Amino acid sequence: MKANETLDAKGLACPMPIVKTKKAITGLEAGNVLEVLATDQGSKADIQAWAENAGHQYLGTVEDGEVLKHYLRKGKDDEDQEEKKHDQTISNEELQNKLSEDVTVLDVREPAEYSFGHIPGAINIPLGELDERLSELNSDQDVYVVCRTGSRSDLASLKLAKQGHNAYNVIPGMKEWSGETKQEQ
């Protein structure tokens, strides 16, 4: 696929591929295509969700060995919209205080990230699988969504809210989580 510009985000972990993509797409003319080269498996869902949220068109991803080649078309000026942020947030400390209650904690990181340390009892549904696995969540219960930095969980919280869930984005996420964690073997 032909792109107007290529961004090398190989070796970077969330949220850096998105941060660099935001900066690179700003310099493009409306309608131009940006190719983002990444090695973070979570970037497929992250970039797709971010593009939709920011008013750009996600064209697709091509896997070339270990490299994911993501293609985005910059939205036209009349398509541009301000990037949405989920308005219901909760701090790590506030979530720690709620863990003694019957709450749903949804961890939207990739399985490898989850297995090396997660909140005990958290359900792991990677962001890229959320649409297909929504039925696994109780729609009558608040959902506290966590990722590594609060970026993927923000996108997931927006998706959940659109589907009628009362979702809270946990900020700043697992990167600064000081509560109990569990590891998978």
XYZ file of N, CA, C and O in Angstrom:
740
model
N 0.845 -1.180 0.000
C 0.000 0.000 0.000
C 0.885 1.236 0.000
O 1.892 1.282 0.696
N 0.517 2.210 -0.777
C 1.288 3.448 -0.882
C 0.863 4.421 0.215
O -0.308 4.628 0.443
N 1.858 4.978 0.892
C 1.597 5.954 1.952
C 2.333 7.248 1.624
O 3.359 7.238 0.955
N 1.791 8.355 2.110
C 2.431 9.650 1.912
C 3.586 9.860 2.884
O 4.516 10.609 2.597
N 3.503 9.199 4.038
C 4.557 9.331 5.043
C 4.599 8.046 5.873
O 3.572 7.397 6.081
N 5.800 7.704 6.346
C 5.980 6.523 7.181
C 6.540 6.953 8.530
O 7.461 7.761 8.602
N 5.962 6.387 9.588
C 6.411 6.644 10.950
C 6.964 5.349 11.513
O 6.290 4.321 11.491
N 8.183 5.373 12.026
C 8.799 4.193 12.624
C 8.558 4.215 14.135
O 9.153 5.011 14.853
N 7.659 3.341 14.607
C 7.363 3.230 16.038
C 7.749 1.835 16.540
O 7.232 1.370 17.553
N 8.663 1.174 15.812
C 9.091 -0.167 16.203
C 9.828 -0.097 17.539
O 10.584 0.827 17.796
N 9.574 -1.100 18.383
C 10.239 -1.175 19.672
C 9.601 -0.342 20.764
O 10.036 -0.393 21.911
N 8.567 0.407 20.437
C 7.906 1.256 21.427
C 6.671 0.557 21.984
O 5.969 -0.144 21.269
N 6.406 0.767 23.274
C 5.228 0.188 23.924
C 4.206 1.286 24.200
O 4.549 2.474 24.228
N 2.975 0.875 24.414
C 1.873 1.782 24.710
C 2.258 2.703 25.863
O 2.822 2.236 26.846
N 2.024 3.982 25.738
C 1.218 4.690 24.750
C 2.028 5.336 23.630
O 1.499 6.091 22.831
N 3.333 5.058 23.541
C 4.197 5.779 22.609
C 3.824 5.646 21.130
O 3.919 6.641 20.400
N 3.395 4.469 20.628
C 2.991 4.450 19.215
C 1.859 5.446 18.914
O 1.871 6.111 17.886
N 0.910 5.582 19.831
C -0.193 6.537 19.643
C 0.319 7.974 19.748
O -0.047 8.827 18.943
N 1.161 8.235 20.728
C 1.703 9.589 20.910
C 2.425 10.034 19.637
O 2.212 11.136 19.132
N 3.268 9.160 19.099
C 4.020 9.503 17.885
C 3.095 9.602 16.665
O 3.310 10.427 15.792
N 2.064 8.750 16.607
C 1.109 8.802 15.496
C 0.353 10.122 15.509
O 0.163 10.744 14.459
N -0.090 10.567 16.672
C -0.803 11.851 16.800
C 0.053 12.986 16.239
O -0.429 13.831 15.485
N 1.331 12.989 16.613
C 2.235 14.050 16.173
C 2.460 13.975 14.663
O 2.418 14.989 13.970
N 2.668 12.759 14.150
C 2.953 12.597 12.716
C 1.750 12.951 11.853
O 1.903 13.577 10.799
N 0.555 12.578 12.271
C -0.627 12.820 11.440
C -0.985 14.306 11.412
O -1.558 14.785 10.438
N -0.584 15.035 12.445
C -0.846 16.472 12.493
C -0.146 17.178 11.328
O -0.689 18.118 10.755
N 1.027 16.707 10.945
C 1.786 17.337 9.867
C 1.334 16.958 8.463
O 1.828 17.519 7.488
N 0.420 16.010 8.349
C -0.065 15.583 7.031
C -1.199 16.460 6.538
O -1.939 17.046 7.331
N -1.344 16.506 5.225
C -2.501 17.175 4.641
C -3.705 16.250 4.740
O -3.564 15.027 4.714
N -4.887 16.834 4.831
C -6.112 16.043 4.892
C -6.190 15.120 3.678
O -5.860 15.511 2.563
N -6.580 13.873 3.927
C -6.706 12.887 2.861
C -5.453 12.069 2.626
O -5.514 11.028 1.974
N -4.293 12.513 3.148
C -3.058 11.761 2.978
C -3.031 10.534 3.892
O -3.705 10.497 4.918
N -2.207 9.559 3.508
C -2.117 8.300 4.240
C -0.804 8.222 5.006
O 0.264 8.509 4.470
N -0.919 7.810 6.277
C 0.233 7.612 7.147
C 0.402 6.117 7.374
O -0.543 5.419 7.723
N 1.635 5.626 7.169
C 1.980 4.249 7.482
C 2.731 4.273 8.806
O 3.711 5.003 8.952
N 2.270 3.483 9.779
C 2.921 3.408 11.085
C 3.496 2.006 11.237
O 2.768 1.016 11.181
N 4.819 1.917 11.412
C 5.495 0.635 11.618
C 5.633 0.414 13.122
O 6.210 1.244 13.824
N 5.074 -0.696 13.613
C 5.104 -0.966 15.050
C 5.369 -2.445 15.307
O 5.097 -3.289 14.455
N 5.897 -2.726 16.490
C 6.119 -4.110 16.898
C 5.269 -4.482 18.109
O 5.173 -5.649 18.456
N 4.645 -3.509 18.737
C 3.762 -3.742 19.889
C 2.453 -4.346 19.380
O 1.713 -3.702 18.642
N 2.167 -5.606 19.755
C 0.964 -6.290 19.275
C -0.321 -5.545 19.667
O -1.312 -5.615 18.965
N -0.290 -4.852 20.783
C -1.457 -4.087 21.211
C -1.719 -2.867 20.357
O -2.807 -2.288 20.404
N -0.746 -2.478 19.535
C -0.913 -1.255 18.737
C -2.023 -1.387 17.698
O -2.609 -0.385 17.303
N -2.331 -2.607 17.266
C -3.390 -2.771 16.262
C -4.717 -2.234 16.797
O -5.365 -1.405 16.160
N -5.118 -2.698 17.948
C -6.372 -2.223 18.540
C -6.257 -0.769 18.966
O -7.204 0.016 18.789
N -5.102 -0.379 19.513
C -4.921 0.987 19.989
C -5.053 1.996 18.857
O -5.779 2.988 18.972
N -4.355 1.758 17.766
C -4.353 2.714 16.659
C -5.718 2.760 15.988
O -6.211 3.826 15.635
N -6.356 1.606 15.836
C -7.682 1.581 15.230
C -8.676 2.380 16.077
O -9.421 3.211 15.558
N -8.689 2.137 17.376
C -9.617 2.844 18.262
C -9.300 4.339 18.308
O -10.207 5.178 18.276
N -8.021 4.691 18.367
C -7.651 6.103 18.417
C -8.078 6.815 17.140
O -8.631 7.910 17.198
N -7.833 6.202 15.976
C -8.185 6.836 14.699
C -9.690 7.123 14.644
O -10.104 8.220 14.267
N -10.484 6.144 15.036
C -11.937 6.311 15.032
C -12.341 7.444 15.971
O -13.178 8.274 15.640
N -11.711 7.497 17.118
C -12.013 8.494 18.141
C -11.564 9.897 17.733
O -12.186 10.883 18.115
N -10.498 9.989 16.940
C -9.928 11.287 16.572
C -10.416 11.808 15.221
O -10.006 12.877 14.789
N -11.273 11.050 14.521
C -11.820 11.532 13.257
C -10.995 11.184 12.038
O -11.177 11.780 10.980
N -10.078 10.233 12.169
C -9.281 9.775 11.041
C -9.783 8.398 10.620
O -10.491 7.726 11.373
N -9.424 7.966 9.430
C -9.892 6.678 8.928
C -8.803 5.626 9.082
O -7.707 5.775 8.553
N -9.120 4.564 9.815
C -8.219 3.425 9.949
C -8.437 2.565 8.708
O -9.538 2.069 8.475
N -7.404 2.405 7.897
C -7.531 1.650 6.648
C -7.252 0.167 6.836
O -7.819 -0.667 6.140
N -6.360 -0.177 7.768
C -6.046 -1.576 8.013
C -4.616 -1.764 8.457
O -3.834 -0.814 8.519
N -4.301 -3.025 8.747
C -2.965 -3.393 9.205
C -2.476 -4.584 8.395
O -3.230 -5.525 8.151
N -1.220 -4.509 7.984
C -0.578 -5.615 7.284
C 0.538 -6.122 8.184
O 1.360 -5.338 8.662
N 0.552 -7.440 8.432
C 1.617 -8.025 9.248
C 2.752 -8.456 8.335
O 2.539 -9.169 7.367
N 3.968 -7.985 8.644
C 5.164 -8.323 7.877
C 6.181 -8.874 8.867
O 6.999 -8.124 9.412
N 6.079 -10.170 9.153
C 6.925 -10.776 10.179
C 6.524 -10.229 11.535
O 5.372 -10.296 11.925
N 7.494 -9.662 12.242
C 7.239 -9.082 13.567
C 6.698 -7.658 13.488
O 6.268 -7.100 14.488
N 6.724 -7.073 12.304
C 6.329 -5.673 12.142
C 4.870 -5.573 11.698
O 4.439 -6.245 10.766
N 4.133 -4.716 12.381
C 2.758 -4.394 11.997
C 2.800 -3.078 11.232
O 3.337 -2.086 11.723
N 2.239 -3.068 10.035
C 2.178 -1.853 9.228
C 0.737 -1.365 9.260
O -0.145 -1.954 8.644
N 0.511 -0.295 10.009
C -0.823 0.287 10.154
C -0.972 1.425 9.142
O -0.045 2.216 8.958
N -2.160 1.516 8.554
C -2.420 2.570 7.579
C -3.611 3.403 8.025
O -4.686 2.877 8.308
N -3.387 4.739 8.069
C -4.405 5.690 8.489
C -4.525 6.797 7.453
O -3.511 7.264 6.927
N -5.736 7.212 7.178
C -5.983 8.348 6.293
C -6.413 9.518 7.161
O -7.345 9.402 7.953
N -5.684 10.634 7.026
C -6.014 11.806 7.826
C -7.373 12.335 7.407
O -7.658 12.474 6.221
N -8.215 12.620 8.389
C -9.542 13.175 8.120
C -9.439 14.526 7.442
O -8.492 15.282 7.671
N -10.402 14.806 6.602
C -10.450 16.120 5.942
C -10.778 17.180 6.977
O -11.276 16.879 8.049
N -10.494 18.437 6.628
C -10.721 19.526 7.573
C -12.150 19.529 8.103
O -12.380 19.751 9.277
N -13.130 19.257 7.234
C -14.515 19.260 7.692
C -14.883 17.968 8.412
O -15.960 17.844 8.966
N -13.959 16.975 8.438
C -14.181 15.739 9.179
C -13.501 15.790 10.549
O -13.781 14.981 11.407
N -12.572 16.734 10.694
C -11.810 16.801 11.944
C -12.752 16.989 13.128
O -13.730 17.715 13.056
N -12.421 16.315 14.195
C -13.171 16.479 15.420
C -12.188 16.422 16.567
O -11.111 15.866 16.444
N -12.573 17.022 17.656
C -11.715 16.970 18.822
C -11.715 15.546 19.363
O -12.752 14.894 19.420
N -10.548 15.081 19.728
C -10.434 13.725 20.263
C -11.239 13.636 21.559
O -11.130 14.475 22.437
N -12.058 12.603 21.644
C -12.912 12.425 22.818
C -12.129 11.773 23.947
O -11.297 10.913 23.729
N -12.427 12.192 25.141
C -11.903 11.562 26.352
C -13.105 11.154 27.184
O -14.106 11.860 27.237
N -12.998 9.992 27.825
C -14.096 9.528 28.669
C -14.170 10.409 29.905
O -13.152 10.671 30.551
N -15.360 10.875 30.238
C -15.485 11.846 31.325
C -15.536 11.229 32.722
O -15.345 11.930 33.700
N -15.770 9.934 32.832
C -15.795 9.300 34.152
C -14.447 8.641 34.411
O -14.098 7.656 33.769
N -13.704 9.204 35.355
C -12.394 8.659 35.705
C -12.346 8.381 37.207
O -13.148 8.926 37.980
N -11.402 7.555 37.576
C -11.174 7.234 38.985
C -9.667 7.029 39.147
O -8.999 6.540 38.236
N -9.150 7.431 40.284
C -7.705 7.268 40.528
C -7.406 5.848 40.971
O -8.296 5.102 41.396
N -6.147 5.477 40.888
C -5.706 4.171 41.376
C -6.102 3.996 42.844
O -6.591 2.935 43.245
N -5.890 5.033 43.648
C -6.190 4.959 45.076
C -7.684 4.760 45.315
O -8.089 3.979 46.185
N -8.528 5.476 44.556
C -9.974 5.318 44.710
C -10.404 3.892 44.352
O -11.263 3.309 45.013
N -9.800 3.325 43.303
C -10.133 1.948 42.940
C -9.689 0.985 44.038
O -10.426 0.060 44.388
N -8.508 1.196 44.604
C -8.043 0.330 45.691
C -9.069 0.295 46.827
O -9.341 -0.760 47.394
N -9.666 1.436 47.146
C -10.664 1.506 48.213
C -11.952 0.770 47.841
O -12.673 0.307 48.711
N -12.264 0.663 46.557
C -13.484 0.000 46.097
C -13.326 -1.510 45.961
O -14.311 -2.218 45.830
N -12.100 -2.011 45.966
C -11.873 -3.441 45.729
C -12.493 -4.344 46.790
O -12.715 -5.520 46.530
N -12.801 -3.799 47.967
C -13.458 -4.604 48.998
C -14.940 -4.816 48.673
O -15.585 -5.687 49.234
N -15.467 -4.020 47.735
C -16.858 -4.155 47.288
C -16.912 -5.151 46.126
O -15.882 -5.577 45.612
N -18.124 -5.482 45.695
C -18.308 -6.368 44.542
C -18.234 -5.508 43.279
O -19.237 -4.916 42.874
N -17.039 -5.384 42.708
C -16.839 -4.529 41.533
C -16.258 -5.338 40.372
O -15.647 -6.382 40.585
N -16.454 -4.827 39.182
C -15.859 -5.438 37.992
C -14.661 -4.596 37.579
O -14.810 -3.412 37.282
N -13.498 -5.221 37.578
C -12.283 -4.573 37.085
C -11.965 -5.230 35.748
O -11.804 -6.441 35.665
N -11.897 -4.422 34.711
C -11.595 -4.895 33.369
C -10.207 -4.420 32.977
O -9.943 -3.222 32.930
N -9.320 -5.357 32.699
C -7.946 -5.057 32.288
C -7.880 -5.246 30.774
O -8.062 -6.351 30.275
N -7.657 -4.160 30.025
C -7.681 -4.223 28.561
C -6.291 -4.325 27.945
O -6.125 -4.139 26.743
N -5.300 -4.682 28.754
C -3.953 -4.885 28.221
C -3.879 -6.233 27.511
O -4.765 -7.077 27.620
N -2.808 -6.445 26.806
C -2.577 -7.712 26.112
C -2.325 -8.813 27.140
O -1.854 -8.534 28.249
N -2.622 -10.074 26.795
C -2.453 -11.179 27.748
C -1.060 -11.265 28.383
O -0.944 -11.570 29.571
N -0.018 -10.993 27.631
C 1.336 -11.056 28.195
C 1.520 -10.002 29.284
O 2.109 -10.278 30.337
N 1.011 -8.800 29.054
C 1.109 -7.739 30.067
C 0.341 -8.142 31.326
O 0.818 -7.980 32.443
N -0.855 -8.652 31.117
C -1.740 -9.077 32.206
C -1.079 -10.164 33.044
O -1.116 -10.124 34.275
N -0.458 -11.134 32.384
C 0.094 -12.283 33.104
C 1.259 -11.910 34.017
O 1.494 -12.573 35.019
N 1.968 -10.830 33.722
C 3.103 -10.431 34.544
C 2.718 -9.560 35.723
O 3.560 -9.157 36.508
N 1.444 -9.247 35.871
C 0.989 -8.491 37.034
C -0.328 -7.792 36.766
O -0.393 -6.908 35.922
N -1.371 -8.241 37.486
C -2.698 -7.638 37.328
C -3.388 -7.550 38.681
O -2.968 -8.180 39.649
N -4.437 -6.780 38.734
C -5.238 -6.643 39.946
C -5.969 -7.971 40.157
O -6.614 -8.464 39.224
N -5.869 -8.568 41.347
C -6.560 -9.838 41.590
C -8.057 -9.722 41.274
O -8.708 -8.755 41.664
N -8.562 -10.696 40.536
C -9.978 -10.713 40.166
C -10.309 -9.947 38.895
O -11.448 -9.983 38.428
N -9.328 -9.239 38.336
C -9.575 -8.472 37.110
C -9.844 -9.415 35.940
O -9.220 -10.463 35.820
N -10.771 -9.018 35.091
C -11.087 -9.753 33.870
C -10.176 -9.206 32.781
O -10.101 -7.995 32.593
N -9.507 -10.084 32.043
C -8.629 -9.631 30.955
C -9.331 -9.799 29.616
O -9.574 -10.907 29.161
N -9.688 -8.665 29.025
C -10.206 -8.629 27.657
C -9.410 -7.547 26.930
O -9.637 -6.354 27.155
N -8.439 -7.933 26.091
C -7.657 -6.928 25.375
C -8.563 -5.986 24.569
O -9.628 -6.403 24.086
N -8.146 -4.751 24.435
C -8.943 -3.743 23.730
C -9.417 -4.240 22.375
O -10.563 -4.025 21.998
N -8.561 -4.936 21.647
C -8.915 -5.418 20.316
C -9.993 -6.489 20.303
O -10.574 -6.779 19.257
N -10.291 -7.094 21.447
C -11.313 -8.143 21.540
C -12.581 -7.671 22.230
O -13.543 -8.423 22.361
N -12.598 -6.418 22.672
C -13.695 -5.919 23.502
C -15.058 -6.019 22.821
O -16.027 -6.470 23.439
N -15.146 -5.629 21.554
C -16.439 -5.665 20.858
C -17.036 -7.066 20.833
O -18.233 -7.239 21.055
N -16.204 -8.076 20.581
C -16.694 -9.453 20.479
C -16.996 -10.074 21.846
O -17.732 -11.057 21.917
N -16.416 -9.532 22.907
C -16.533 -10.178 24.223
C -17.329 -9.355 25.234
O -17.288 -9.635 26.433
N -18.097 -8.382 24.768
C -18.885 -7.538 25.670
C -19.825 -8.340 26.552
O -20.105 -7.953 27.691
N -20.315 -9.460 26.047
C -21.284 -10.271 26.799
C -20.682 -10.848 28.084
O -21.418 -11.293 28.962
N -19.363 -10.819 28.205
C -18.707 -11.339 29.411
C -18.813 -10.369 30.585
O -18.463 -10.713 31.713
N -19.292 -9.156 30.318
C -19.394 -8.140 31.370
C -20.841 -7.977 31.814
O -21.759 -8.000 30.994
N -21.028 -7.785 33.111
C -22.352 -7.559 33.674
C -22.724 -6.096 33.438
O -22.102 -5.198 33.993
N -23.757 -5.867 32.636
C -24.144 -4.491 32.303
C -24.820 -3.780 33.470
O -25.024 -2.570 33.423
N -25.170 -4.511 34.527
C -25.796 -3.894 35.701
C -24.776 -3.438 36.735
O -25.144 -2.894 37.765
N -23.509 -3.684 36.474
C -22.466 -3.360 37.437
C -21.494 -2.340 36.835
O -21.195 -2.386 35.648
N -21.028 -1.404 37.674
C -20.001 -0.465 37.218
C -18.771 -1.244 36.781
O -18.434 -2.266 37.380
N -18.098 -0.746 35.736
C -16.887 -1.389 35.229
C -15.730 -0.407 35.380
O -15.794 0.726 34.881
N -14.676 -0.846 36.066
C -13.478 -0.036 36.258
C -12.426 -0.560 35.295
O -11.973 -1.697 35.431
N -12.064 0.264 34.308
C -11.228 -0.173 33.201
C -9.794 0.295 33.417
O -9.540 1.482 33.631
N -8.868 -0.665 33.324
C -7.464 -0.365 33.575
C -6.600 -0.865 32.422
O -6.916 -1.867 31.775
N -5.523 -0.126 32.153
C -4.476 -0.559 31.221
C -3.155 -0.138 31.859
O -3.092 0.109 33.056
N -2.128 -0.009 31.060
C -0.826 0.363 31.626
C -0.774 1.833 32.020
O -0.270 2.189 33.083
N -1.323 2.741 31.168
C -1.160 4.177 31.408
C -2.453 4.984 31.439
O -2.415 6.176 31.688
N -3.584 4.364 31.131
C -4.848 5.108 31.076
C -5.276 5.464 29.672
O -6.352 6.018 29.472
N -4.466 5.145 28.670
C -4.775 5.485 27.284
C -5.731 4.468 26.654
O -6.803 4.827 26.163
N -5.360 3.195 26.669
C -6.243 2.152 26.124
C -7.527 2.057 26.937
O -8.614 1.841 26.389
N -7.399 2.222 28.258
C -8.590 2.130 29.107
C -9.547 3.284 28.827
O -10.763 3.131 28.950
N -9.027 4.430 28.404
C -9.890 5.546 28.021
C -10.706 5.162 26.786
O -11.922 5.364 26.751
N -10.052 4.596 25.775
C -10.753 4.176 24.563
C -11.771 3.087 24.880
O -12.901 3.107 24.371
N -11.398 2.148 25.746
C -12.319 1.074 26.121
C -13.512 1.620 26.897
O -14.654 1.195 26.680
N -13.274 2.578 27.784
C -14.363 3.182 28.559
C -15.362 3.876 27.643
O -16.577 3.789 27.858
N -14.856 4.570 26.622
C -15.742 5.207 25.644
C -16.601 4.166 24.931
O -17.807 4.337 24.765
N -15.983 3.054 24.512
C -16.725 1.975 23.840
C -17.794 1.404 24.750
O -18.925 1.176 24.334
N -17.426 1.133 25.992
C -18.371 0.553 26.939
C -19.541 1.494 27.203
O -20.690 1.051 27.277
N -19.253 2.779 27.360
C -20.321 3.758 27.605
C -21.306 3.794 26.438
O -22.522 3.884 26.643
N -20.786 3.693 25.202
C -21.666 3.666 24.027
C -22.582 2.451 24.039
O -23.660 2.478 23.466
N -22.146 1.377 24.692
C -22.935 0.140 24.773
C -23.800 0.086 26.030
O -24.395 -0.943 26.335
N -23.865 1.190 26.780
C -24.743 1.260 27.940
C -24.126 0.890 29.272
O -24.815 0.857 30.289
N -22.832 0.624 29.311
C -22.164 0.294 30.578
C -21.780 1.572 31.309
O -21.466 2.587 30.685
N -21.798 1.516 32.628
C -21.306 2.620 33.438
C -19.833 2.334 33.698
O -19.485 1.567 34.587
N -18.966 2.931 32.881
C -17.537 2.620 32.912
C -16.731 3.783 33.469
O -17.049 4.950 33.245
N -15.661 3.434 34.180
C -14.730 4.408 34.740
C -13.329 4.082 34.248
O -12.882 2.942 34.351
N -12.637 5.085 33.738
C -11.245 4.926 33.327
C -10.361 5.097 34.557
O -10.425 6.119 35.240
N -9.535 4.090 34.847
C -8.639 4.123 36.003
C -7.338 4.799 35.582
O -6.630 4.315 34.701
N -7.033 5.924 36.240
C -5.858 6.723 35.884
C -4.949 6.849 37.091
O -5.429 7.159 38.174
N -3.664 6.620 36.987
C -2.860 6.461 35.798
C -2.674 5.018 35.346
O -1.933 4.777 34.397
N -3.305 4.058 35.973
C -3.211 2.682 35.483
C -2.116 1.863 36.146
O -1.512 2.255 37.143
N -1.861 0.696 35.560
C -0.969 -0.288 36.168
C 0.481 0.172 36.281
O 1.216 -0.319 37.128
N 0.888 1.107 35.464
C 2.264 1.603 35.529
C 2.574 2.161 36.919
O 3.704 2.060 37.394
N 1.551 2.733 37.573
C 1.761 3.317 38.899
C 0.895 2.648 39.964
O 0.654 3.223 41.021
N 0.400 1.434 39.693
C -0.430 0.709 40.655
C 0.425 0.284 41.845
O 1.466 -0.354 41.677
N -0.013 0.632 43.049
C 0.748 0.264 44.252
C -0.001 -0.774 45.085
O 0.508 -1.212 46.116
N -1.183 -1.166 44.651
C -1.950 -2.176 45.375
C -1.464 -3.586 45.062
O -0.482 -3.795 44.349
N -2.207 -4.546 45.588
C -1.870 -5.950 45.397
C -1.948 -6.325 43.916
O -2.813 -5.836 43.194
N -1.037 -7.165 43.480
C -1.071 -7.699 42.124
C -0.888 -9.210 42.170
O -0.388 -9.756 43.149
N -1.325 -9.828 41.090
C -1.207 -11.275 40.971
C -0.538 -11.573 39.633
O -0.764 -10.850 38.663
N 0.274 -12.618 39.585
C 0.914 -13.034 38.345
C 0.383 -14.396 37.946
O 0.066 -15.228 38.795
N 0.277 -14.627 36.634
C -0.117 -15.933 36.106
C 1.155 -16.740 35.885
O 2.205 -16.201 35.589
N 1.046 -18.035 35.990
C 2.209 -18.898 35.777
C 2.368 -19.252 34.325
O 1.535 -19.481 33.590
